[in-house]
Amino acid sequence: MFSRWSNSHHNKENDSLQQESKIKELQAAIGPLSGRSLKYCTDACLRRYLEARNWNADKSKKMLEETIKWRSTYKPEEIRWHEVAVEGETGKVYRASFHDRHGRTVLILRPGKQNTTSLDNQLRHLVYLIENAILNLPETQEQMAWLIDFTGWTLSTSVPIKSARDTINLLQNHYPERLAIAFLYNPPRIFEAFWKIVKYFMDAKTFQKVKFVYPKNTESVELMRSYFDEENLPTEFGGKAVLEYNHEEFSKQMSQDDIKSANLWGFDDKLQCIGNRHSGSDVAPEPVCLAPSAS
């Protein structure tokens, strides 16, 4: 028995050494970085890209370089709440006030509450909230969980296939290993037709993380309960918590997080003041200092 434990322990050490070696290999392949790219490419970040590509350094390098290029043009860390607040007015996507049993940040998505038509802005809003979910992760956790409520969802309120594909690609290509699990709660039968097309855009790793939950299917409900405390889980997902989305309160919270994000990315070294509004309409502007784009 001791010998078996010893072998297992030895194998784990070997795996760990091999992984460290791969991280160093990827670091060398990427070459010298500066500014925000350097801040982004931590060892933990490189590990996620390697995991997403089954520890193949060449494939991971290609993937990471694409993300660095995307981040330098899309600048997700510069998006501010007042720019996307209109998208959040109905609470179609927001960060929950609770975590799952593993301490992960939770995003609640309610596609039936779609309130806008600009696909670009909708994606920008989602990127903002993914960045916000990551910003609010505890130190011991790297991943988030998604809860998707299909109340009110119809094919007419559904996002176009292209938009669904863009969202999946964004998550897979630029936020690898950031999603731990996504629970799709009680989708209507007509969603199956939509799903049959959308699932082909997913890689195997992402596909395994998507779980359908039906109130009458005990096994699926138990799986979701293994991730969430029933007391925290909203009634819309079969739990006991009554959650009301308050846009004004959430906007205040996001504005505070914008300051936290600015400090994290070093925007406060060359200050440029802009008027930052909580909700984009009915709350008085508060000046927040941000920096111009870093090179």
Tab-separated table of C-alpha atoms in Angstrom:
chain	number	residue	atom	x	y	z
A	1	MET	CA	0.000	0.000	0.000
A	2	PHE	CA	2.849	2.362	0.933
A	3	SER	CA	4.572	1.466	-2.326
A	4	ARG	CA	1.384	2.328	-4.272
A	5	TRP	CA	1.112	5.717	-2.487
A	6	SER	CA	4.803	6.314	-3.134
A	7	ASN	CA	4.404	5.606	-6.877
A	8	SER	CA	1.358	7.840	-7.097
A	9	HIS	CA	3.172	10.611	-5.227
A	10	HIS	CA	6.192	10.202	-7.513
A	11	ASN	CA	3.977	10.373	-10.629
A	12	LYS	CA	2.333	13.557	-9.382
A	13	GLU	CA	5.727	15.122	-8.797
A	14	ASN	CA	6.797	14.106	-12.302
A	15	ASP	CA	3.607	15.573	-13.793
A	16	SER	CA	4.154	18.787	-11.890
A	17	LEU	CA	7.770	19.060	-13.103
A	18	GLN	CA	6.701	18.377	-16.689
A	19	GLN	CA	4.027	21.043	-16.451
A	20	GLU	CA	6.493	23.587	-15.070
A	21	SER	CA	8.827	22.720	-17.935
A	22	LYS	CA	5.993	23.266	-20.470
A	23	ILE	CA	5.154	26.639	-18.906
A	24	LYS	CA	8.792	27.718	-19.267
A	25	GLU	CA	8.809	26.441	-22.861
A	26	LEU	CA	5.701	28.460	-23.688
A	27	GLN	CA	7.150	31.527	-21.960
A	28	ALA	CA	10.300	31.284	-24.087
A	29	ALA	CA	8.290	30.708	-27.272
A	30	ILE	CA	6.139	33.802	-26.675
A	31	GLY	CA	9.252	35.899	-26.104
A	32	PRO	CA	9.647	39.171	-24.187
A	33	LEU	CA	6.403	40.969	-23.288
A	34	SER	CA	5.684	44.392	-21.860
A	35	GLY	CA	2.823	46.461	-20.475
A	36	ARG	CA	-0.545	44.784	-20.146
A	37	SER	CA	0.490	41.688	-22.120
A	38	LEU	CA	3.164	41.024	-19.519
A	39	LYS	CA	0.615	41.526	-16.724
A	40	TYR	CA	-1.828	39.183	-18.467
A	41	CYS	CA	0.624	36.339	-19.162
A	42	THR	CA	1.194	35.027	-15.645
A	43	ASP	CA	2.243	31.417	-15.047
A	44	ALA	CA	-1.367	30.603	-14.123
A	45	CYS	CA	-2.525	32.130	-17.413
A	46	LEU	CA	0.003	30.097	-19.444
A	47	ARG	CA	-1.116	26.959	-17.611
A	48	ARG	CA	-4.742	27.579	-18.666
A	49	TYR	CA	-3.746	27.921	-22.333
A	50	LEU	CA	-1.639	24.760	-22.124
A	51	GLU	CA	-4.499	22.857	-20.487
A	52	ALA	CA	-6.881	24.037	-23.200
A	53	ARG	CA	-4.523	22.610	-25.854
A	54	ASN	CA	-3.643	19.405	-23.983
A	55	TRP	CA	-0.184	20.710	-23.055
A	56	ASN	CA	0.913	21.122	-26.662
A	57	ALA	CA	3.239	24.150	-26.496
A	58	ASP	CA	3.002	25.007	-30.217
A	59	LYS	CA	-0.814	25.010	-30.242
A	60	SER	CA	-0.906	26.907	-26.940
A	61	LYS	CA	1.486	29.542	-28.321
A	62	LYS	CA	-0.738	30.099	-31.367
A	63	MET	CA	-3.800	30.378	-29.143
A	64	LEU	CA	-2.166	32.762	-26.672
A	65	GLU	CA	-0.770	34.978	-29.433
A	66	GLU	CA	-4.287	35.282	-30.886
A	67	THR	CA	-5.583	36.374	-27.466
A	68	ILE	CA	-2.789	38.919	-26.974
A	69	LYS	CA	-3.625	40.351	-30.400
A	70	TRP	CA	-7.368	40.384	-29.602
A	71	ARG	CA	-6.858	42.031	-26.202
A	72	SER	CA	-4.625	44.722	-27.704
A	73	THR	CA	-7.388	45.761	-30.140
A	74	TYR	CA	-10.619	44.939	-28.241
A	75	LYS	CA	-9.153	46.184	-24.920
A	76	PRO	CA	-11.593	44.288	-22.650
A	77	GLU	CA	-9.979	45.703	-19.493
A	78	GLU	CA	-10.853	49.244	-20.630
A	79	ILE	CA	-14.594	48.679	-20.982
A	80	ARG	CA	-16.444	50.665	-18.314
A	81	TRP	CA	-19.888	49.964	-16.909
A	82	HIS	CA	-21.454	53.204	-18.135
A	83	GLU	CA	-20.602	52.118	-21.717
A	84	VAL	CA	-22.601	48.883	-21.458
A	85	ALA	CA	-25.105	49.683	-18.675
A	86	VAL	CA	-28.058	49.928	-21.082
A	87	GLU	CA	-27.508	46.244	-21.903
A	88	GLY	CA	-27.913	45.372	-18.233
A	89	GLU	CA	-31.165	47.212	-17.530
A	90	THR	CA	-33.307	44.041	-17.524
A	91	GLY	CA	-30.705	41.918	-15.726
A	92	LYS	CA	-30.260	39.592	-18.703
A	93	VAL	CA	-26.667	38.918	-17.553
A	94	TYR	CA	-25.263	39.849	-14.149
A	95	ARG	CA	-22.827	38.675	-11.509
A	96	ALA	CA	-24.597	36.937	-8.640
A	97	SER	CA	-24.013	37.982	-5.041
A	98	PHE	CA	-23.255	34.357	-4.080
A	99	HIS	CA	-20.538	31.865	-5.065
A	100	ASP	CA	-20.787	28.151	-5.774
A	101	ARG	CA	-19.567	25.542	-3.268
A	102	HIS	CA	-16.013	25.904	-4.627
A	103	GLY	CA	-15.897	29.679	-4.229
A	104	ARG	CA	-16.350	30.391	-7.937
A	105	THR	CA	-17.899	33.617	-9.175
A	106	VAL	CA	-21.359	32.999	-10.652
A	107	LEU	CA	-22.832	34.695	-13.712
A	108	ILE	CA	-26.600	34.499	-14.133
A	109	LEU	CA	-27.819	34.641	-17.739
A	110	ARG	CA	-31.491	35.160	-18.576
A	111	PRO	CA	-31.767	35.200	-22.396
A	112	GLY	CA	-35.551	35.673	-22.203
A	113	LYS	CA	-34.889	39.217	-20.900
A	114	GLN	CA	-33.137	40.394	-24.056
A	115	ASN	CA	-33.690	44.161	-24.377
A	116	THR	CA	-31.406	45.371	-27.200
A	117	THR	CA	-30.606	44.615	-30.828
A	118	SER	CA	-26.922	45.511	-31.277
A	119	LEU	CA	-25.035	42.206	-31.303
A	120	ASP	CA	-21.694	44.004	-30.919
A	121	ASN	CA	-22.865	45.799	-27.773
A	122	GLN	CA	-24.375	42.604	-26.374
A	123	LEU	CA	-21.029	40.836	-26.786
A	124	ARG	CA	-19.185	43.812	-25.283
A	125	HIS	CA	-21.500	43.673	-22.258
A	126	LEU	CA	-20.789	39.956	-21.833
A	127	VAL	CA	-17.014	40.539	-22.137
A	128	TYR	CA	-17.277	43.230	-19.449
A	129	LEU	CA	-19.053	40.806	-17.103
A	130	ILE	CA	-16.609	37.948	-17.774
A	131	GLU	CA	-13.737	40.321	-16.928
A	132	ASN	CA	-15.691	41.410	-13.838
A	133	ALA	CA	-16.287	37.800	-12.778
A	134	ILE	CA	-12.534	37.145	-13.039
A	135	LEU	CA	-11.780	40.343	-11.111
A	136	ASN	CA	-13.949	39.063	-8.253
A	137	LEU	CA	-12.498	35.559	-7.995
A	138	PRO	CA	-10.965	34.566	-4.654
A	139	GLU	CA	-7.213	33.922	-4.762
A	140	THR	CA	-7.699	30.153	-4.627
A	141	GLN	CA	-10.026	30.033	-7.642
A	142	GLU	CA	-9.572	30.658	-11.388
A	143	GLN	CA	-12.960	29.686	-12.748
A	144	MET	CA	-16.543	30.888	-12.895
A	145	ALA	CA	-19.886	29.093	-13.087
A	146	TRP	CA	-22.826	30.069	-15.302
A	147	LEU	CA	-26.501	29.635	-14.450
A	148	ILE	CA	-28.787	30.084	-17.465
A	149	ASP	CA	-32.510	30.611	-16.846
A	150	PHE	CA	-34.748	30.061	-19.874
A	151	THR	CA	-37.906	31.670	-18.469
A	152	GLY	CA	-39.474	33.706	-21.269
A	153	TRP	CA	-37.067	32.401	-23.925
A	154	THR	CA	-38.501	31.978	-27.412
A	155	LEU	CA	-36.942	31.576	-30.845
A	156	SER	CA	-37.881	35.212	-31.517
A	157	THR	CA	-35.887	36.462	-28.492
A	158	SER	CA	-33.052	34.060	-29.229
A	159	VAL	CA	-29.710	35.424	-30.369
A	160	PRO	CA	-28.835	34.678	-33.994
A	161	ILE	CA	-26.704	31.593	-34.609
A	162	LYS	CA	-23.759	33.815	-35.597
A	163	SER	CA	-23.926	35.633	-32.266
A	164	ALA	CA	-24.054	32.333	-30.359
A	165	ARG	CA	-21.027	31.142	-32.320
A	166	ASP	CA	-19.139	34.391	-31.573
A	167	THR	CA	-19.889	34.023	-27.863
A	168	ILE	CA	-18.684	30.407	-27.785
A	169	ASN	CA	-15.536	31.283	-29.745
A	170	LEU	CA	-14.809	34.187	-27.413
A	171	LEU	CA	-15.093	31.976	-24.340
A	172	GLN	CA	-13.106	29.081	-25.804
A	173	ASN	CA	-10.371	31.049	-27.552
A	174	HIS	CA	-9.787	34.017	-25.253
A	175	TYR	CA	-10.931	32.783	-21.834
A	176	PRO	CA	-9.728	29.147	-21.835
A	177	GLU	CA	-10.359	27.152	-18.666
A	178	ARG	CA	-12.240	30.080	-17.129
A	179	LEU	CA	-15.622	28.332	-17.308
A	180	ALA	CA	-15.967	25.469	-14.817
A	181	ILE	CA	-19.603	24.584	-15.487
A	182	ALA	CA	-22.699	25.999	-17.190
A	183	PHE	CA	-26.156	24.848	-16.107
A	184	LEU	CA	-28.963	25.350	-18.636
A	185	TYR	CA	-32.081	25.275	-16.472
A	186	ASN	CA	-35.316	23.946	-17.892
A	187	PRO	CA	-34.907	25.024	-21.538
A	188	PRO	CA	-38.097	24.691	-23.627
A	189	ARG	CA	-38.330	21.869	-26.166
A	190	ILE	CA	-37.904	24.278	-29.050
A	191	PHE	CA	-34.422	25.117	-27.715
A	192	GLU	CA	-33.291	21.649	-28.790
A	193	ALA	CA	-33.362	22.721	-32.454
A	194	PHE	CA	-31.170	25.747	-31.614
A	195	TRP	CA	-28.841	23.584	-29.505
A	196	LYS	CA	-28.340	21.009	-32.274
A	197	ILE	CA	-26.652	23.686	-34.381
A	198	VAL	CA	-24.860	25.602	-31.616
A	199	LYS	CA	-23.180	22.574	-30.034
A	200	TYR	CA	-21.090	22.041	-33.188
A	201	PHE	CA	-19.210	25.281	-32.442
A	202	MET	CA	-17.996	23.892	-29.126
A	203	ASP	CA	-14.777	22.026	-28.568
A	204	ALA	CA	-14.983	18.805	-26.549
A	205	LYS	CA	-13.776	20.446	-23.323
A	206	THR	CA	-16.441	23.178	-23.416
A	207	PHE	CA	-19.172	20.742	-24.444
A	208	GLN	CA	-18.458	18.587	-21.360
A	209	LYS	CA	-19.017	21.627	-19.120
A	210	VAL	CA	-22.559	22.303	-20.364
A	211	LYS	CA	-25.227	20.544	-18.300
A	212	PHE	CA	-28.984	20.537	-18.869
A	213	VAL	CA	-31.140	20.602	-15.749
A	214	TYR	CA	-34.828	19.682	-15.727
A	215	PRO	CA	-36.872	20.005	-12.496
A	216	LYS	CA	-38.409	16.546	-13.016
A	217	ASN	CA	-35.063	14.890	-13.732
A	218	THR	CA	-33.701	14.093	-10.265
A	219	GLU	CA	-30.200	13.229	-11.489
A	220	SER	CA	-29.752	16.589	-13.240
A	221	VAL	CA	-31.130	18.486	-10.215
A	222	GLU	CA	-28.775	16.606	-7.865
A	223	LEU	CA	-25.812	17.479	-10.084
A	224	MET	CA	-26.648	21.176	-9.881
A	225	ARG	CA	-27.177	20.942	-6.111
A	226	SER	CA	-23.707	19.419	-5.764
A	227	TYR	CA	-22.363	22.757	-7.043
A	228	PHE	CA	-24.749	25.128	-5.255
A	229	ASP	CA	-26.153	25.517	-1.777
A	230	GLU	CA	-29.956	25.382	-2.000
A	231	GLU	CA	-30.174	28.424	0.296
A	232	ASN	CA	-28.165	30.500	-2.225
A	233	LEU	CA	-29.770	29.139	-5.364
A	234	PRO	CA	-32.530	31.406	-6.693
A	235	THR	CA	-36.080	30.053	-6.917
A	236	GLU	CA	-35.817	30.352	-10.737
A	237	PHE	CA	-33.279	27.514	-10.516
A	238	GLY	CA	-35.244	25.457	-8.004
A	239	GLY	CA	-33.533	26.907	-4.940
A	240	LYS	CA	-34.816	28.873	-1.945
A	241	ALA	CA	-33.308	32.319	-2.469
A	242	VAL	CA	-35.485	35.132	-3.786
A	243	LEU	CA	-33.308	37.318	-5.953
A	244	GLU	CA	-34.499	40.605	-7.363
A	245	TYR	CA	-32.198	42.274	-9.862
A	246	ASN	CA	-31.795	45.937	-8.919
A	247	HIS	CA	-30.135	47.726	-11.817
A	248	GLU	CA	-29.254	50.850	-9.853
A	249	GLU	CA	-27.611	48.893	-7.033
A	250	PHE	CA	-25.776	46.639	-9.462
A	251	SER	CA	-24.582	49.716	-11.390
A	252	LYS	CA	-23.110	51.222	-8.220
A	253	GLN	CA	-21.322	47.963	-7.540
A	254	MET	CA	-19.922	47.832	-11.094
A	255	SER	CA	-18.713	51.435	-10.878
A	256	GLN	CA	-16.768	50.527	-7.741
A	257	ASP	CA	-15.338	47.507	-9.533
A	258	ASP	CA	-14.280	49.769	-12.422
A	259	ILE	CA	-12.024	51.625	-9.993
A	260	LYS	CA	-10.651	48.297	-8.719
A	261	SER	CA	-9.999	47.181	-12.301
A	262	ALA	CA	-8.293	50.485	-13.177
A	263	ASN	CA	-5.937	50.030	-10.223
A	264	LEU	CA	-5.237	46.415	-11.176
A	265	TRP	CA	-4.301	47.284	-14.766
A	266	GLY	CA	-2.310	50.342	-13.745
A	267	PHE	CA	-4.585	52.963	-15.287
A	268	ASP	CA	-3.894	55.286	-12.390
A	269	ASP	CA	-0.272	56.030	-13.402
A	270	LYS	CA	-1.272	58.527	-16.128
A	271	LEU	CA	-4.632	59.832	-15.117
A	272	GLN	CA	-7.305	60.922	-17.491
A	273	CYS	CA	-10.616	61.850	-15.930
A	274	ILE	CA	-13.858	60.914	-17.567
A	275	GLY	CA	-17.415	61.228	-16.341
A	276	ASN	CA	-18.424	57.740	-15.292
A	277	ARG	CA	-22.144	57.215	-14.859
A	278	HIS	CA	-23.631	54.447	-12.745
A	279	SER	CA	-26.471	53.432	-15.034
A	280	GLY	CA	-26.085	55.682	-18.033
A	281	SER	CA	-29.314	57.573	-17.348
A	282	ASP	CA	-30.899	58.317	-13.999
A	283	VAL	CA	-27.926	58.399	-11.641
A	284	ALA	CA	-25.727	61.469	-11.381
A	285	PRO	CA	-22.271	61.108	-12.948
A	286	GLU	CA	-19.326	60.545	-10.664
A	287	PRO	CA	-15.849	61.428	-11.895
A	288	VAL	CA	-13.550	58.419	-12.085
A	289	CYS	CA	-9.937	58.681	-13.208
A	290	LEU	CA	-8.711	56.333	-15.873
A	291	ALA	CA	-5.630	56.237	-18.016
A	292	PRO	CA	-5.278	56.453	-21.775
A	293	SER	CA	-4.531	53.223	-23.645
A	294	ALA	CA	-1.219	51.606	-22.901
A	295	SER	CA	0.895	50.735	-25.868
